[in-house]
Coordinates of C-alpha atoms in Angstrom, one line a residue:
X1 CA -37.2 117.3 140.7
X2 CA -39.7 120.1 140.3
X3 CA -42.1 119.9 137.4
X4 CA -42.0 122.9 135.0
X5 CA -45.2 125.0 135.2
X6 CA -47.1 124.7 131.9
X7 CA -50.5 124.8 130.3
X8 CA -51.9 124.8 126.8
X9 CA -55.4 125.2 125.6
X10 CA -57.2 125.6 122.3
X11 CA -58.9 123.3 119.8
X12 CA -58.1 119.9 118.4
X13 CA -59.5 117.6 115.7
X14 CA -58.6 114.3 114.1
X15 CA -59.7 111.7 111.6
X16 CA -58.9 108.0 111.7
X17 CA -59.6 104.7 110.1
X18 CA -62.6 103.8 112.3
X19 CA -66.2 104.0 111.3
X20 CA -68.0 107.2 112.2
X21 CA -69.1 106.0 115.7
X22 CA -65.5 105.3 116.8
X23 CA -65.4 102.3 119.2
X24 CA -62.1 103.4 120.6
X25 CA -63.9 106.1 122.5
X26 CA -65.5 103.2 124.5
X27 CA -62.2 101.4 125.0
X28 CA -63.3 98.8 122.3
X29 CA -61.0 97.6 119.5
X30 CA -60.7 99.8 116.4
X31 CA -63.2 99.0 113.6
X32 CA -60.5 97.5 111.3
X33 CA -58.5 96.0 114.2
X34 CA -55.8 98.7 113.9
X35 CA -56.1 102.5 114.1
X36 CA -54.3 105.1 112.0
X37 CA -55.0 108.8 112.6
X38 CA -54.0 112.3 111.7
X39 CA -54.4 114.7 114.6
X40 CA -54.0 118.5 114.9
X41 CA -53.9 121.0 117.8
X42 CA -54.0 124.7 117.6
X43 CA -52.8 126.3 120.8
X44 CA -54.7 129.5 121.5
X45 CA -53.0 130.2 124.8
X46 CA -50.1 128.4 126.5
X47 CA -46.7 128.4 128.1
X48 CA -43.9 126.1 129.2
X49 CA -42.2 127.8 132.1
X50 CA -41.5 131.3 130.7
X51 CA -41.7 130.2 127.0
X52 CA -44.9 131.4 125.4
X53 CA -46.7 128.8 123.2
X54 CA -49.5 131.1 122.1
X55 CA -50.5 130.5 118.5
X56 CA -48.4 127.4 118.0
X57 CA -49.8 124.5 115.9
X58 CA -49.0 120.9 116.4
X59 CA -49.8 117.8 114.3
X60 CA -49.3 114.1 114.8
X61 CA -49.6 111.0 112.6
X62 CA -50.1 107.8 114.6
X63 CA -50.7 104.1 114.1
X64 CA -51.9 101.8 116.9
X65 CA -51.6 98.0 116.0
X66 CA -54.7 97.1 118.2
X67 CA -56.7 98.4 121.1
X68 CA -55.4 101.9 121.7
X69 CA -55.0 101.3 125.5
X70 CA -52.5 98.4 124.7
X71 CA -50.0 100.9 123.4
X72 CA -47.2 100.1 120.9
X73 CA -48.1 103.2 118.9
X74 CA -45.9 104.5 116.1
X75 CA -46.0 108.3 116.0
X76 CA -44.6 111.2 114.0
X77 CA -44.7 114.8 115.5
X78 CA -44.8 118.0 113.5
X79 CA -44.4 121.5 115.1
X80 CA -45.3 124.8 113.6
X81 CA -42.4 126.2 111.5
X82 CA -43.0 129.5 113.2
X83 CA -41.9 128.1 116.5
X84 CA -38.4 129.3 117.6
X85 CA -36.0 126.8 119.1
X86 CA -37.3 127.2 122.7
X87 CA -40.9 126.7 121.5
X88 CA -40.0 123.7 119.4
X89 CA -38.1 122.1 122.3
X90 CA -41.1 122.9 124.7
X91 CA -43.6 121.2 122.3
X92 CA -41.3 118.2 121.9
X93 CA -40.9 117.9 125.7
X94 CA -44.7 118.2 126.3
X95 CA -45.8 115.8 123.6
X96 CA -43.2 113.3 124.7
X97 CA -44.8 113.4 128.2
X98 CA -42.0 115.1 130.0
X99 CA -44.4 117.6 131.6
X100 CA -46.8 115.1 133.0
X101 CA -50.5 115.3 132.8
X102 CA -52.7 113.9 130.0
X103 CA -50.1 114.4 127.4
X104 CA -47.9 112.0 129.4
X105 CA -50.7 109.5 129.4
X106 CA -50.8 109.7 125.6
X107 CA -47.0 109.6 125.2
X108 CA -46.9 106.5 127.5
X109 CA -48.7 104.6 124.7
X110 CA -46.1 105.4 122.1
X111 CA -43.2 102.9 121.6
X112 CA -41.7 104.3 118.3
X113 CA -41.3 108.0 117.5
X114 CA -40.6 108.1 113.8
X115 CA -39.7 111.8 113.6
X116 CA -40.1 115.2 115.2
X117 CA -39.9 118.0 112.6
X118 CA -40.9 121.5 111.9
X119 CA -43.5 122.1 109.2
X120 CA -45.7 124.7 107.7
X121 CA -49.0 123.8 109.4
X122 CA -52.4 125.4 108.6
X123 CA -55.3 124.8 110.9
X124 CA -58.8 125.9 110.1
X125 CA -61.7 125.2 112.5
X126 CA -65.2 126.4 111.8
X127 CA -68.6 124.9 112.6
X128 CA -68.9 123.9 109.0
X129 CA -65.4 122.4 108.4
X130 CA -62.1 121.5 110.0
X131 CA -59.1 121.5 107.8
X132 CA -55.5 120.7 108.7
X133 CA -52.6 120.9 106.2
X134 CA -49.0 119.8 107.0
X135 CA -47.3 121.2 103.9
X136 CA -45.6 118.4 101.9
X137 CA -46.7 115.8 104.4
X138 CA -50.4 115.4 104.9
X139 CA -53.9 116.8 105.0
X140 CA -57.0 116.2 107.0
X141 CA -60.5 117.6 106.2
X142 CA -63.6 116.7 108.3
X143 CA -67.2 117.9 108.3
X144 CA -69.8 117.6 111.1
X145 CA -72.3 114.8 111.0
X146 CA -75.8 116.2 111.0
X147 CA -78.0 115.1 113.8
X148 CA -81.5 115.8 115.0
X149 CA -82.9 119.0 113.6
X150 CA -79.6 119.7 111.9
X151 CA -77.7 120.0 115.1
X152 CA -74.2 118.5 115.5
X153 CA -73.9 115.1 117.1
X154 CA -72.1 115.4 120.4
X155 CA -70.9 112.8 122.9
X156 CA -69.4 113.4 126.3
X157 CA -67.9 111.5 129.3
X158 CA -66.3 108.9 127.0
X159 CA -63.7 106.7 128.8
X160 CA -61.2 107.4 126.1
X161 CA -60.6 111.0 124.9
X162 CA -57.8 113.1 123.6
X163 CA -59.2 116.0 125.6
X164 CA -60.9 114.8 128.7
X165 CA -63.6 116.9 130.1
X166 CA -64.7 118.3 126.8
X167 CA -67.7 117.2 124.7
X168 CA -66.7 115.7 121.4
X169 CA -68.4 116.7 118.2
X170 CA -68.6 113.8 115.7
X171 CA -67.5 114.4 112.1
X172 CA -66.9 112.5 108.9
X173 CA -63.6 112.7 107.1
X174 CA -63.6 114.1 103.6
X175 CA -59.9 113.7 103.0
X176 CA -57.2 112.2 105.2
X177 CA -53.7 111.5 103.8
X178 CA -50.1 111.2 105.0
X179 CA -46.9 110.8 103.0
X180 CA -43.7 110.8 105.1
X181 CA -41.4 108.4 106.9
X182 CA -41.8 105.9 104.0
X183 CA -45.6 105.8 104.7
X184 CA -48.3 106.4 102.2
X185 CA -51.7 106.5 103.8
X186 CA -55.1 107.9 102.7
X187 CA -58.6 107.5 103.9
X188 CA -62.0 109.2 103.6
X189 CA -65.6 108.7 104.8
X190 CA -64.4 107.6 108.2
X191 CA -64.5 108.9 111.8
X192 CA -63.7 112.5 112.7
X193 CA -63.6 114.0 116.2
X194 CA -63.3 117.5 117.4
X195 CA -63.3 119.4 120.7
X196 CA -61.6 122.0 122.8
X197 CA -58.6 120.9 124.9
X198 CA -56.9 122.1 128.1
X199 CA -53.7 120.3 129.2
X200 CA -51.5 120.9 132.2
X201 CA -49.2 119.0 134.5
X202 CA -52.0 117.8 136.8

Protein backbone atom coordinates (compact mmCIF):
# COMPACT_ATOMS: atom_id res chain seq x y z
CA UNK A 1 0.00 0.00 0.00
CA UNK A 2 1.46 3.34 -1.07
CA UNK A 3 2.10 5.93 1.60
CA UNK A 4 0.32 9.24 1.10
CA UNK A 5 2.74 12.04 0.28
CA UNK A 6 2.74 14.55 3.11
CA UNK A 7 4.81 17.07 5.00
CA UNK A 8 4.25 19.63 7.74
CA UNK A 9 6.58 22.27 9.14
CA UNK A 10 6.36 25.16 11.55
CA UNK A 11 6.94 25.77 15.25
CA UNK A 12 6.15 23.76 18.35
CA UNK A 13 6.38 24.24 22.11
CA UNK A 14 5.36 22.45 25.28
CA UNK A 15 5.54 22.50 29.03
CA UNK A 16 5.49 19.53 31.37
CA UNK A 17 5.86 18.46 34.97
CA UNK A 18 9.64 17.96 34.83
CA UNK A 19 12.13 20.40 36.30
CA UNK A 20 13.65 22.95 33.91
CA UNK A 21 16.46 20.66 32.73
CA UNK A 22 14.13 17.92 31.58
CA UNK A 23 15.76 14.49 32.04
CA UNK A 24 13.40 12.95 29.46
CA UNK A 25 15.51 14.58 26.73
CA UNK A 26 18.33 12.26 27.81
CA UNK A 27 16.08 9.17 27.98
CA UNK A 28 16.05 9.37 31.80
CA UNK A 29 12.94 9.01 33.95
CA UNK A 30 10.78 12.12 34.44
CA UNK A 31 11.60 14.27 37.46
CA UNK A 32 8.44 13.23 39.31
CA UNK A 33 8.40 9.66 37.99
CA UNK A 34 5.58 10.46 35.57
CA UNK A 35 5.24 13.13 32.89
CA UNK A 36 2.22 15.26 32.05
CA UNK A 37 2.52 17.78 29.23
CA UNK A 38 0.58 20.23 27.10
CA UNK A 39 1.96 20.57 23.59
CA UNK A 40 1.14 22.83 20.64
CA UNK A 41 2.13 22.90 16.97
CA UNK A 42 1.50 25.67 14.46
CA UNK A 43 1.81 24.42 10.90
CA UNK A 44 3.19 27.17 8.68
CA UNK A 45 3.26 24.99 5.58
CA UNK A 46 1.96 21.49 5.03
CA UNK A 47 -0.11 19.05 3.04
CA UNK A 48 -1.51 15.54 3.22
CA UNK A 49 -1.88 14.35 -0.34
CA UNK A 50 -3.74 17.19 -2.04
CA UNK A 51 -5.17 18.54 1.25
CA UNK A 52 -3.45 21.77 2.30
CA UNK A 53 -2.59 22.03 6.00
CA UNK A 54 -1.16 25.55 5.86
CA UNK A 55 -2.00 27.55 8.97
CA UNK A 56 -3.57 24.67 10.92
CA UNK A 57 -2.89 24.50 14.66
CA UNK A 58 -2.74 21.28 16.69
CA UNK A 59 -2.56 20.69 20.44
CA UNK A 60 -2.12 17.62 22.62
CA UNK A 61 -2.45 16.85 26.31
CA UNK A 62 -0.54 13.74 27.30
CA UNK A 63 0.40 11.72 30.34
CA UNK A 64 3.20 9.15 30.48
CA UNK A 65 3.19 6.88 33.57
CA UNK A 66 6.98 6.45 33.58
CA UNK A 67 9.95 6.74 31.26
CA UNK A 68 8.61 8.19 28.02
CA UNK A 69 10.17 5.47 25.87
CA UNK A 70 8.20 2.81 27.79
CA UNK A 71 4.96 4.05 26.24
CA UNK A 72 1.48 3.57 27.71
CA UNK A 73 0.76 7.27 27.19
CA UNK A 74 -2.73 8.71 27.52
CA UNK A 75 -3.41 11.44 24.98
CA UNK A 76 -6.09 13.92 23.93
CA UNK A 77 -5.86 15.58 20.50
CA UNK A 78 -7.24 19.02 19.56
CA UNK A 79 -7.42 20.31 16.00
CA UNK A 80 -7.94 23.89 14.86
CA UNK A 81 -11.67 24.62 14.59
CA UNK A 82 -10.92 26.35 11.28
CA UNK A 83 -9.97 22.99 9.77
CA UNK A 84 -12.51 21.60 7.31
CA UNK A 85 -13.45 17.92 7.41
CA UNK A 86 -10.63 16.87 5.08
CA UNK A 87 -8.05 18.79 7.11
CA UNK A 88 -9.38 17.45 10.40
CA UNK A 89 -9.22 13.89 9.09
CA UNK A 90 -5.68 14.48 7.77
CA UNK A 91 -4.42 15.77 11.13
CA UNK A 92 -6.06 12.86 12.97
CA UNK A 93 -4.44 10.42 10.54
CA UNK A 94 -0.99 11.98 10.84
CA UNK A 95 -0.99 12.40 14.62
CA UNK A 96 -2.19 8.80 14.99
CA UNK A 97 0.83 7.65 13.00
CA UNK A 98 -0.92 6.57 9.81
CA UNK A 99 1.48 8.57 7.64
CA UNK A 100 4.65 7.11 9.11
CA UNK A 101 7.69 9.17 10.01
CA UNK A 102 8.43 10.70 13.41
CA UNK A 103 4.75 11.28 14.16
CA UNK A 104 4.30 7.51 13.91
CA UNK A 105 7.12 7.04 16.43
CA UNK A 106 5.31 9.32 18.87
CA UNK A 107 1.93 7.70 18.18
CA UNK A 108 3.46 4.27 18.84
CA UNK A 109 3.96 5.27 22.47
CA UNK A 110 0.25 6.02 22.97
CA UNK A 111 -2.01 3.31 24.38
CA UNK A 112 -5.13 5.37 25.19
CA UNK A 113 -6.55 8.17 23.01
CA UNK A 114 -9.02 10.00 25.24
CA UNK A 115 -10.52 12.21 22.55
CA UNK A 116 -9.96 13.92 19.21
CA UNK A 117 -11.84 17.20 18.98
CA UNK A 118 -12.01 20.49 17.15
CA UNK A 119 -11.23 23.55 19.27
CA UNK A 120 -10.51 27.24 18.99
CA UNK A 121 -6.70 27.21 19.30
CA UNK A 122 -4.54 30.31 19.54
CA UNK A 123 -0.78 29.95 19.21
CA UNK A 124 1.59 32.85 19.92
CA UNK A 125 5.33 32.36 19.50
CA UNK A 126 7.79 35.21 19.99
CA UNK A 127 11.35 35.27 21.35
CA UNK A 128 9.95 36.71 24.60
CA UNK A 129 6.97 34.39 25.13
CA UNK A 130 5.11 31.36 23.85
CA UNK A 131 1.39 31.18 24.60
CA UNK A 132 -1.06 28.44 23.66
CA UNK A 133 -4.78 28.61 24.43
CA UNK A 134 -7.24 25.80 23.72
CA UNK A 135 -10.50 27.61 24.36
CA UNK A 136 -12.45 26.04 27.20
CA UNK A 137 -9.83 23.32 27.64
CA UNK A 138 -6.36 24.51 28.55
CA UNK A 139 -3.58 27.05 28.41
CA UNK A 140 0.20 26.97 28.27
CA UNK A 141 2.49 29.96 28.68
CA UNK A 142 6.29 29.67 28.75
CA UNK A 143 9.15 32.18 28.79
CA UNK A 144 12.79 31.57 27.84
CA UNK A 145 15.41 30.84 30.48
CA UNK A 146 18.10 33.50 30.38
CA UNK A 147 21.56 32.15 29.78
CA UNK A 148 25.03 33.60 29.45
CA UNK A 149 24.99 37.28 28.46
CA UNK A 150 21.21 37.16 28.38
CA UNK A 151 21.13 34.71 25.49
CA UNK A 152 18.62 31.84 25.37
CA UNK A 153 19.71 28.43 26.63
CA UNK A 154 19.79 26.01 23.72
CA UNK A 155 20.43 22.26 23.59
CA UNK A 156 20.83 20.09 20.51
CA UNK A 157 21.28 16.49 19.42
CA UNK A 158 19.29 15.15 22.39
CA UNK A 159 18.38 11.46 22.05
CA UNK A 160 14.70 12.28 22.71
CA UNK A 161 13.03 15.12 20.83
CA UNK A 162 9.60 16.05 19.56
CA UNK A 163 11.28 17.61 16.54
CA UNK A 164 14.55 15.78 15.77
CA UNK A 165 17.25 17.75 14.03
CA UNK A 166 16.23 21.08 15.54
CA UNK A 167 17.95 22.84 18.46
CA UNK A 168 15.66 23.14 21.50
CA UNK A 169 15.34 26.40 23.41
CA UNK A 170 14.78 25.85 27.14
CA UNK A 171 11.92 27.74 28.78
CA UNK A 172 10.11 27.88 32.10
CA UNK A 173 6.36 27.50 32.35
CA UNK A 174 4.38 30.43 33.71
CA UNK A 175 1.03 28.72 33.43
CA UNK A 176 0.07 25.24 32.26
CA UNK A 177 -3.43 23.95 32.83
CA UNK A 178 -5.84 21.42 31.34
CA UNK A 179 -9.47 20.73 32.15
CA UNK A 180 -11.15 18.13 29.95
CA UNK A 181 -11.87 14.38 29.84
CA UNK A 182 -12.52 14.47 33.61
CA UNK A 183 -8.93 15.67 34.18
CA UNK A 184 -7.99 18.80 36.11
CA UNK A 185 -4.28 19.53 35.87
CA UNK A 186 -2.26 22.66 36.49
CA UNK A 187 1.45 23.36 36.84
CA UNK A 188 3.91 26.26 36.76
CA UNK A 189 7.61 26.92 37.18
CA UNK A 190 8.54 23.73 35.36
CA UNK A 191 10.14 22.71 32.07
CA UNK A 192 9.29 24.38 28.79
CA UNK A 193 10.71 23.40 25.40
CA UNK A 194 10.42 25.07 22.01
CA UNK A 195 11.77 24.51 18.53
CA UNK A 196 10.97 24.43 14.86
CA UNK A 197 9.68 21.15 13.43
CA UNK A 198 9.61 19.39 10.08
CA UNK A 199 7.76 16.08 9.73
CA UNK A 200 7.32 13.80 6.76
CA UNK A 201 6.83 10.12 5.96
CA UNK A 202 10.54 9.29 5.99
